[in-house]
Short mmCIF file of C-alpha atoms in Angstrom, two decimals:
data_model
loop_
_atom_site.label_atom_id
_atom_site.label_comp_id
_atom_site.label_asym_id
_atom_site.label_seq_id
_atom_site.Cartn_x
_atom_site.Cartn_y
_atom_site.Cartn_z
CA MET I 613 4.63 -20.79 19.25
CA TYR I 614 8.38 -21.74 19.34
CA LEU I 615 8.10 -24.55 16.81
CA ALA I 616 5.53 -23.06 14.87
CA THR I 617 7.41 -19.74 14.17
CA THR I 618 10.74 -21.62 13.30
CA GLY I 619 9.83 -24.56 11.37
CA ARG I 620 11.64 -27.11 13.57
CA ARG I 621 9.38 -29.61 14.47
CA ASP I 622 11.70 -32.29 15.88
CA THR I 623 12.66 -30.91 18.99
CA PRO I 624 11.23 -28.25 21.89
CA ALA I 625 13.36 -25.12 22.50
CA PRO I 626 15.18 -25.58 25.51
CA PRO I 627 14.75 -23.61 28.74
CA ARG I 628 16.50 -20.42 28.98
CA THR I 629 18.14 -18.79 32.27
CA VAL I 630 18.70 -15.33 32.82
CA GLY I 631 22.52 -14.61 32.65
CA ALA I 632 22.91 -17.75 30.39
CA GLY I 633 25.43 -16.94 27.53
CA ARG I 634 26.71 -13.92 29.16
CA ARG I 635 30.29 -15.21 28.57
CA VAL I 636 31.23 -15.16 24.86
CA PRO I 637 32.24 -18.89 24.32
CA GLY I 638 36.12 -19.55 23.70
CA THR I 639 35.56 -20.73 19.89
CA VAL I 640 33.82 -17.49 19.05
CA LEU I 641 36.77 -15.13 20.44
CA ALA I 642 39.42 -17.30 18.54
CA LEU I 643 37.23 -17.19 15.23
CA GLY I 644 37.36 -13.50 15.85
CA THR I 645 40.82 -13.08 16.03
CA VAL I 646 41.48 -15.24 13.02
CA SER I 647 38.91 -12.82 11.08
CA LEU I 648 40.26 -9.99 12.68
CA VAL I 649 44.21 -10.73 10.78
CA THR I 650 42.50 -12.22 7.90
CA ASP I 651 40.56 -8.84 7.51
CA ILE I 652 43.98 -6.65 7.84
CA SER I 653 45.04 -8.76 4.78
CA SER I 654 42.02 -8.54 2.63
CA GLU I 655 40.76 -4.85 3.46
CA MET I 656 44.37 -3.63 2.66
CA VAL I 657 43.74 -4.94 -1.11
CA THR I 658 40.06 -4.27 -1.27
CA ALA I 659 40.73 -0.56 0.12
CA VAL I 660 42.73 0.01 -3.35
CA LEU I 661 41.00 -2.24 -5.60
CA PRO I 662 38.49 0.19 -7.02
CA LEU I 663 41.04 2.69 -7.40
CA TYR I 664 43.58 0.36 -9.26
CA LEU I 665 40.88 -1.25 -11.51
CA VAL I 666 39.10 2.04 -12.46
CA LEU I 667 41.17 4.73 -12.10
CA GLY I 668 44.97 3.07 -12.61
CA LEU I 669 43.62 0.37 -15.47
CA GLY I 670 40.84 2.46 -16.91
CA LEU I 671 37.92 0.16 -16.41
CA SER I 672 34.47 1.86 -16.99
CA PRO I 673 32.02 1.44 -14.08
CA LEU I 674 30.07 -1.05 -16.43
CA GLN I 675 33.02 -3.41 -16.43
CA PHE I 676 33.79 -2.76 -12.80
CA GLY I 677 30.14 -3.75 -11.76
CA PHE I 678 30.20 -6.75 -13.95
CA LEU I 679 33.79 -8.34 -12.54
CA ASP I 680 32.79 -7.10 -9.04
CA GLY I 681 29.25 -8.72 -9.24
CA LEU I 682 30.94 -12.14 -11.27
CA PHE I 683 33.59 -12.49 -8.49
CA ASN I 684 31.08 -12.48 -5.86
CA GLY I 685 28.61 -14.76 -7.49
CA ALA I 686 31.56 -17.21 -7.95
CA ALA I 687 32.14 -16.90 -4.50
CA ALA I 688 28.35 -17.34 -3.79
CA VAL I 689 27.81 -20.70 -5.72
CA VAL I 690 31.25 -22.16 -3.67
CA ARG I 691 29.49 -21.63 -0.19
CA LEU I 692 27.30 -24.25 -1.10
CA LEU I 693 30.13 -26.69 -1.82
CA GLY I 694 32.00 -25.49 1.30
CA GLY I 695 28.91 -25.69 3.37
CA TYR I 696 28.20 -29.00 2.15
CA ALA I 697 31.88 -30.42 2.98
CA ALA I 698 31.87 -29.01 6.10
CA ASP I 699 28.72 -30.66 7.71
CA ARG I 700 29.96 -34.40 6.22
CA GLY I 701 32.12 -35.61 9.24
CA ARG I 702 31.81 -32.11 10.98
CA GLY I 703 35.12 -30.93 9.05
CA HIS I 704 34.13 -27.06 9.79
CA LYS I 705 37.58 -26.07 10.63
CA ARG I 706 39.17 -27.76 7.93
CA VAL I 707 36.68 -26.45 5.26
CA ALA I 708 37.36 -22.76 6.64
CA GLY I 709 41.16 -23.08 6.52
CA LEU I 710 41.10 -24.22 3.24
CA GLY I 711 39.45 -21.03 2.26
CA TYR I 712 41.63 -18.73 4.34
CA ALA I 713 44.58 -20.33 2.91
CA LEU I 714 43.52 -19.65 -1.00
CA SER I 715 42.47 -15.99 -0.15
CA ALA I 716 46.08 -15.77 1.35
CA LEU I 717 47.80 -17.17 -1.70
CA SER I 718 45.74 -14.74 -4.07
CA ARG I 719 47.82 -11.93 -2.93
CA ILE I 720 50.58 -13.73 -4.79
CA GLY I 721 48.66 -14.00 -7.86
CA LEU I 722 48.22 -10.20 -7.60
CA LEU I 723 51.66 -9.44 -7.14
CA LEU I 724 52.18 -12.04 -10.23
CA ALA I 725 49.98 -10.35 -12.66
CA GLY I 726 51.37 -7.34 -13.05
CA GLY I 727 49.14 -5.17 -15.13
CA ALA I 728 47.40 -8.18 -17.02
CA THR I 729 43.93 -7.99 -16.82
CA ALA I 730 43.49 -11.90 -17.25
CA GLY I 731 45.63 -12.52 -14.14
CA ILE I 732 44.44 -10.10 -11.93
CA ALA I 733 41.21 -11.30 -12.65
CA ALA I 734 42.06 -15.21 -11.76
CA ALA I 735 43.87 -13.98 -8.66
CA LEU I 736 40.52 -11.88 -7.62
CA ALA I 737 38.51 -15.34 -8.52
CA THR I 738 41.02 -17.30 -6.25
CA ASP I 739 40.30 -15.02 -3.35
CA ARG I 740 36.38 -14.57 -3.46
CA VAL I 741 36.34 -18.56 -4.11
CA GLY I 742 38.62 -18.84 -0.66
CA LYS I 743 36.08 -16.43 1.24
CA GLY I 744 33.17 -18.29 -0.31
CA ILE I 745 34.41 -21.48 1.11
CA ARG I 746 35.32 -20.17 4.54
CA THR I 747 32.06 -18.30 5.39
CA ALA I 748 29.43 -20.81 6.15
CA PRO I 749 31.90 -23.32 8.12
CA ARG I 750 32.96 -20.21 10.31
CA ASP I 751 29.65 -18.92 10.96
CA ALA I 752 28.46 -22.40 11.73
CA LEU I 753 30.98 -23.19 14.07
CA ILE I 754 29.72 -19.88 16.02
CA THR I 755 26.49 -21.22 15.97
CA LEU I 756 27.40 -24.69 17.28
CA SER I 757 29.47 -23.11 19.97
CA SER I 758 26.98 -20.42 21.34
CA PRO I 759 23.50 -20.67 22.92
CA PRO I 760 20.71 -20.16 20.46
CA GLU I 761 19.17 -17.20 23.05
CA ALA I 762 22.87 -15.55 22.94
CA LEU I 763 23.76 -15.98 19.01
CA GLY I 764 23.19 -12.07 18.54
CA ARG I 765 25.86 -11.49 20.91
CA SER I 766 28.01 -14.23 19.74
CA PHE I 767 28.23 -12.77 16.30
CA GLY I 768 28.28 -9.02 17.36
CA VAL I 769 31.34 -9.90 18.97
CA HIS I 770 32.84 -11.95 16.08
CA ARG I 771 32.12 -8.98 13.72
CA ALA I 772 33.26 -6.10 15.78
CA MET I 773 36.68 -8.27 16.22
CA ASP I 774 36.33 -8.72 12.04
CA THR I 775 35.77 -4.95 11.62
CA THR I 776 38.62 -4.15 13.39
CA GLY I 777 40.87 -5.57 10.92
CA ALA I 778 38.56 -4.02 8.48
CA LEU I 779 39.21 -0.91 10.10
CA LEU I 780 43.44 -1.58 10.27
CA GLY I 781 43.48 -2.66 6.77
CA PRO I 782 42.92 0.53 4.87
CA LEU I 783 45.17 2.42 7.41
CA ALA I 784 47.88 -0.37 6.47
CA ALA I 785 47.46 0.39 2.45
CA PHE I 786 47.28 3.96 3.06
CA ALA I 787 50.49 3.94 4.93
CA LEU I 788 52.38 1.57 2.48
CA LEU I 789 51.22 3.46 -0.41
CA TRP I 790 52.60 6.79 0.78
CA ALA I 791 55.83 5.47 1.76
CA THR I 792 56.28 3.45 -1.16
CA ALA I 793 54.90 6.12 -3.67
CA ASP I 794 51.83 4.33 -4.83
CA ALA I 795 53.71 1.18 -5.16
CA TYR I 796 50.75 -1.61 -5.19
CA ASP I 797 52.85 -4.44 -4.90
CA SER I 798 54.24 -3.60 -1.68
CA VAL I 799 50.74 -3.90 -0.12
CA PHE I 800 50.22 -7.24 -2.01
CA VAL I 801 53.30 -8.85 -0.74
CA VAL I 802 52.71 -7.79 3.12
CA SER I 803 48.93 -8.61 2.79
CA PHE I 804 49.75 -12.38 1.55
CA CYS I 805 52.07 -12.28 4.76
CA VAL I 806 49.30 -11.54 7.23
CA GLY I 807 46.72 -13.79 5.61
CA LEU I 808 49.16 -16.61 6.22
CA LEU I 809 49.32 -15.35 9.98
CA GLY I 810 45.49 -15.91 10.33
CA VAL I 811 45.75 -19.14 8.67
CA LEU I 812 48.32 -20.36 11.55
CA LEU I 813 45.97 -18.77 13.92
CA LEU I 814 43.07 -20.91 12.96
CA VAL I 815 45.26 -23.96 12.95
CA LEU I 816 46.54 -23.16 16.37
CA TYR I 817 43.65 -22.00 18.39
CA VAL I 818 40.18 -23.22 16.91
CA PRO I 819 38.81 -26.70 17.77
CA ALA I 820 38.15 -28.73 15.24
CA HIS I 821 34.73 -30.02 17.43
CA PRO I 822 33.79 -27.06 19.89
CA PRO I 823 31.49 -28.34 22.53
CA ALA I 824 28.06 -27.42 21.93
CA PRO I 825 26.14 -25.60 24.45
CA VAL I 826 22.79 -27.62 23.56
CA PRO I 827 23.03 -31.09 22.80
CA PRO I 828 21.77 -31.52 19.11
CA ALA I 829 18.86 -33.60 18.32
CA PRO I 830 19.43 -37.01 16.58
CA ALA I 831 19.17 -36.38 12.75
CA PRO I 832 18.87 -38.60 9.59
CA ARG I 833 21.81 -40.34 8.44
CA ARG I 834 21.60 -39.02 5.11
CA ARG I 835 21.10 -35.32 4.89
CA LYS I 836 20.98 -33.44 1.57
CA ALA I 837 22.63 -29.86 0.85
CA PHE I 838 19.53 -28.80 0.17
CA THR I 839 17.23 -30.01 3.11
CA ALA I 840 17.15 -26.30 4.80
CA LEU I 841 14.79 -25.71 1.83
CA ARG I 842 12.19 -27.74 3.33
CA ASP I 843 11.56 -25.59 6.17
CA PRO I 844 8.81 -23.02 5.77
CA ALA I 845 10.52 -20.61 7.88
CA PHE I 846 13.93 -20.60 6.23
CA ARG I 847 12.48 -20.14 2.72
CA ARG I 848 10.92 -16.83 4.23
CA ILE I 849 14.03 -15.63 5.90
CA LEU I 850 16.10 -16.85 2.54
CA ALA I 851 13.41 -15.07 0.07
CA ALA I 852 13.74 -11.62 2.36
CA ALA I 853 17.30 -11.98 2.58
CA SER I 854 17.67 -12.13 -1.28
CA LEU I 855 15.22 -9.58 -2.51
CA LEU I 856 16.87 -6.87 -0.27
CA GLY I 857 20.45 -8.22 -1.32
CA ALA I 858 18.98 -7.42 -4.84
CA ALA I 859 18.38 -3.45 -3.90
CA THR I 860 21.81 -3.19 -2.21
CA VAL I 861 24.36 -1.13 -4.16
CA GLY I 862 27.96 -2.29 -3.47
CA ASP I 863 30.35 -0.67 -1.11
CA ALA I 864 32.50 0.43 -3.88
CA PHE I 865 30.12 1.91 -5.74
CA VAL I 866 29.22 4.27 -2.62
CA TYR I 867 32.89 5.00 -2.03
CA LEU I 868 33.56 5.98 -6.27
CA LEU I 869 30.43 8.14 -5.60
CA LEU I 870 31.92 10.00 -2.77
CA GLN I 871 35.16 10.47 -4.30
CA ARG I 872 33.71 11.75 -7.66
CA ARG I 873 31.27 13.91 -5.54
CA LEU I 874 33.78 15.55 -3.16
CA ASP I 875 36.57 15.43 -5.57
CA LEU I 876 39.06 13.79 -3.16
CA PRO I 877 42.47 13.15 -3.77
CA VAL I 878 43.41 9.65 -5.26
CA SER I 879 45.45 9.10 -2.31
CA TRP I 880 42.70 9.53 0.15
CA PHE I 881 40.56 6.96 -1.24
CA PRO I 882 41.45 3.84 0.62
CA LEU I 883 40.61 5.90 3.90
CA LEU I 884 37.02 5.81 2.68
CA PRO I 885 36.02 2.59 4.45
CA LEU I 886 37.50 3.49 7.64
CA GLY I 887 34.29 5.71 8.84
CA ALA I 888 31.68 2.94 8.13
CA ALA I 889 34.34 0.15 9.86
CA ALA I 890 34.32 2.36 13.01
CA CYS I 891 30.76 2.89 13.06
CA TYR I 892 30.33 -0.98 12.57
CA LEU I 893 32.77 -1.35 14.89
CA LEU I 894 31.21 0.56 17.72
CA LEU I 895 27.64 -0.65 17.15
CA ALA I 896 28.29 -4.53 16.18
CA VAL I 897 28.08 -5.72 20.11
CA PRO I 898 25.01 -3.56 21.38
CA ALA I 899 23.31 -4.44 17.71
CA GLY I 900 23.75 -7.98 18.72
CA ARG I 901 22.46 -7.74 22.39
CA ILE I 902 19.33 -5.72 21.23
CA ALA I 903 18.93 -8.22 18.60
CA ASP I 904 18.65 -11.19 21.33
CA ARG I 905 16.36 -8.83 23.73
CA ILE I 906 13.77 -7.91 21.13
CA GLY I 907 14.16 -10.08 18.03
CA ARG I 908 16.54 -10.30 15.32
CA ARG I 909 13.85 -9.48 12.50
CA LEU I 910 13.18 -5.79 13.04
CA PRO I 911 17.10 -5.16 13.55
CA PHE I 912 17.65 -6.29 10.24
CA LEU I 913 14.86 -4.23 8.85
CA TYR I 914 15.95 -1.23 10.22
CA GLY I 915 19.28 -1.61 9.16
CA HIS I 916 17.98 -1.46 5.50
CA LEU I 917 16.43 1.97 6.41
CA ALA I 918 20.04 2.84 7.47
CA LEU I 919 20.84 2.01 3.62
CA LEU I 920 18.28 3.86 2.12
CA GLY I 921 19.50 6.74 3.98
CA VAL I 922 22.79 6.42 2.38
CA TYR I 923 21.51 6.62 -0.98
CA ALA I 924 18.99 9.52 -0.28
CA THR I 925 22.33 11.37 1.34
CA LEU I 926 24.06 10.36 -2.03
CA LEU I 927 21.33 12.16 -3.58
CA THR I 928 21.36 15.61 -2.10
CA PRO I 929 22.29 18.44 -4.16
CA ALA I 930 26.31 19.04 -4.64
CA GLY I 931 28.11 21.52 -3.57
CA GLY I 932 29.16 22.97 0.10
CA PRO I 933 31.53 21.24 2.57
CA ALA I 934 32.31 17.90 2.21
CA LEU I 935 31.52 16.82 6.16
CA PRO I 936 27.80 17.06 5.55
CA LEU I 937 27.98 14.54 2.80
CA LEU I 938 30.95 12.17 3.97
CA VAL I 939 30.00 11.50 7.85
CA PRO I 940 26.19 10.73 7.14
CA VAL I 941 27.23 8.55 4.43
CA LEU I 942 29.70 6.50 6.16
CA ALA I 943 27.85 6.66 9.56
CA LEU I 944 24.67 4.85 7.94
CA LEU I 945 26.83 2.40 6.11
CA GLY I 946 28.56 1.42 9.35
CA VAL I 947 24.58 0.96 11.18
CA PHE I 948 23.66 -0.88 8.05
CA TYR I 949 26.27 -3.81 8.57
CA ALA I 950 25.93 -3.74 12.07
CA THR I 951 22.39 -4.15 12.30
CA THR I 952 22.19 -6.81 9.11
CA ASP I 953 25.41 -9.14 8.77
CA GLY I 954 25.75 -11.06 11.81
CA VAL I 955 21.86 -10.46 12.81
CA LEU I 956 21.17 -12.34 10.04
CA MET I 957 23.05 -15.46 10.76
CA ALA I 958 21.43 -15.17 14.59
CA LEU I 959 18.12 -15.26 12.82
CA ALA I 960 18.53 -18.01 10.47
CA GLY I 961 20.92 -20.49 12.71
CA PRO I 962 18.41 -21.58 15.13
CA VAL I 963 15.88 -22.74 12.37
CA LEU I 964 18.57 -24.96 10.88
CA PRO I 965 19.62 -28.73 12.22
CA ALA I 966 23.17 -28.75 13.85
CA ASP I 967 24.03 -31.21 11.56
CA GLY I 968 23.10 -29.32 8.04
CA ARG I 969 23.61 -25.74 9.34
CA ALA I 970 26.65 -25.06 7.42
CA ALA I 971 24.93 -26.07 4.29
CA GLY I 972 21.82 -24.41 5.39
CA LEU I 973 23.72 -20.98 6.28
CA ALA I 974 25.45 -21.23 2.88
CA VAL I 975 22.32 -21.44 0.92
CA LEU I 976 21.41 -18.20 2.62
CA GLN I 977 24.80 -16.84 2.04
CA THR I 978 24.39 -18.11 -1.92
CA GLY I 979 21.10 -16.35 -2.13
CA GLN I 980 21.93 -12.99 -0.79
CA ALA I 981 25.37 -13.08 -2.74
CA LEU I 982 23.43 -13.62 -5.93
CA ALA I 983 21.04 -11.18 -5.59
CA ARG I 984 24.16 -8.52 -4.62
CA MET I 985 25.83 -9.65 -7.84
CA LEU I 986 22.69 -8.84 -9.79
CA ALA I 987 22.40 -5.68 -7.96
CA ALA I 988 26.02 -4.52 -8.66
CA ALA I 989 26.01 -5.29 -12.19
CA GLY I 990 22.46 -3.82 -12.61
CA PHE I 991 23.85 -0.49 -11.10
CA GLY I 992 27.20 -0.64 -13.03
CA ALA I 993 25.12 -0.90 -16.08
CA ALA I 994 22.67 1.79 -15.12
CA TRP I 995 25.34 4.10 -14.31
CA THR I 996 26.78 3.68 -17.74
CA LEU I 997 23.82 4.07 -19.36
CA TRP I 998 21.88 6.52 -17.40
CA GLY I 999 24.72 8.70 -15.09
CA PRO I 1000 25.11 8.09 -11.24
CA GLY I 1001 22.10 10.20 -10.35
CA PRO I 1002 19.44 8.15 -12.21
CA ALA I 1003 21.10 4.95 -11.14
CA LEU I 1004 20.98 6.03 -7.62
CA TRP I 1005 17.43 6.98 -7.80
CA ALA I 1006 16.53 3.69 -9.15
CA ALA I 1007 18.44 1.80 -6.72
CA LEU I 1008 16.36 3.89 -3.95
CA ALA I 1009 13.16 2.64 -5.34
CA ALA I 1010 13.90 -0.93 -5.74
CA LEU I 1011 15.16 -0.93 -1.96
CA LEU I 1012 11.60 0.91 -1.21
CA LEU I 1013 9.86 -2.02 -2.65
CA ALA I 1014 12.20 -4.66 -1.19
CA LEU I 1015 11.69 -3.19 2.36
CA ALA I 1016 7.98 -3.87 1.76
CA GLY I 1017 8.52 -7.18 0.58
CA GLY I 1018 10.88 -8.20 3.34
CA TRP I 1019 8.73 -6.60 6.12
CA ALA I 1020 5.67 -9.10 4.93
CA LEU I 1021 8.25 -12.11 4.25
CA LEU I 1022 10.22 -12.43 7.32
CA PRO I 1023 9.31 -14.61 10.14
CA ARG I 1024 9.41 -13.74 14.00
CA ASP I 1025 12.15 -15.35 15.81
CA PRO I 1026 11.93 -16.92 19.03
CA PHE I 1027 14.47 -14.96 20.89
CA GLY I 1028 13.04 -11.53 21.44
CA THR I 1029 10.93 -12.23 24.95
CA PRO I 1030 12.67 -10.04 27.37
CA ALA I 1031 14.12 -11.60 30.46
CA PRO I 1032 12.55 -12.23 33.87
CA GLU I 1033 13.61 -9.78 36.55
CA GLU I 1034 14.07 -12.52 39.30
CA PRO I 1035 17.77 -13.67 39.49
CA GLY I 1036 18.02 -17.41 38.33
CA ALA I 1037 14.13 -17.35 37.10
CA GLN I 1038 14.10 -19.42 33.83
CA ILE I 1039 11.89 -18.60 30.69
CA PRO I 1040 9.20 -21.04 30.19
CA GLU I 1041 9.71 -23.13 27.13
CA ARG I 1042 7.33 -22.12 24.35
CA ARG I 1043 4.70 -24.59 23.16
CA THR I 1044 2.96 -24.90 19.71
CA ALA I 1045 -0.59 -23.51 19.59
#
């Protein structure tokens, strides 16, 4: 059943030993540290960006949704190039480092742009391109250095460290804005310095070729960028992720809706992501371990049920204290990311061959990101034309339909069998029917 389920027909699954993979590989910890530092840098800017563009520069929700979706789409397309380049000669670290460096340099672009919309757009595009280049090679390094049955745990640890940076970034931005009387330039300067530190950590501590826990199977010499699309299981994963991504309202819109519903002071806006980040941080590792235990399909789908809860909570009648609205929205948003982000990569990783893993993950991330680009532009247009309430109702209905489609499309992954109780026992090899 293993080969039939995953679509791989070249090699059987390796035997799994109880206790194997309990120790998180050093490459994963090093990449987690790089992501922690880099996320402090990026989230300092991300936390104030909607406020800066919508309230500071006066962009409409339609304009903001279009720009946000456009930049995410540009990053998604660049992911394909980054993934393909990383697989050639196993240059995962080199390509990831280029992406981290571009993101750090984009902070200087924001500083030099001043209030010029074109300069800000160019700087944001550079940041998203850098993120697009680095994501697939980084995730490929995680899958290549971790045993397949422990990928959920490895991604959970990495995402927890990454989210620690996402938690600290808005705090740093809030402190800087408070100390400098809303001087955005100070946020951009500090963000640039922290971003450079992340690049240095990558160069010094992440190995260029991490030892693989399972020797890769021999592969053809020439592998094309879209070879992964020939695999039926991967195509189903890609279709499900893209369908659900098309019904995902961006975080920035969720925070803008919260700020308007609760009439929060502008200075408190950068703190809104902290609640979701804290919940994500607490749940990332447990969610990864559960996904390794029961399979990654169900946690991924249940995570989108949590997102459905976010939409429903935002649609509750206005009025009353802020906490009954604020806490559930941020908590459910954290649950959504903890059970979907790394879990999706862990679900797709074993389906892909080792020498084409970065390109395959890039295709998956690109499909999901392009779908979210359409969702951001569509929600921004619906908000502008109909208002926030009808736009949210439309998003809720779309997500319900996408969940039904995702349930039908997602294949069952092979790493959901409970481990034997006897120490040292091996899980028998899954065979084709």
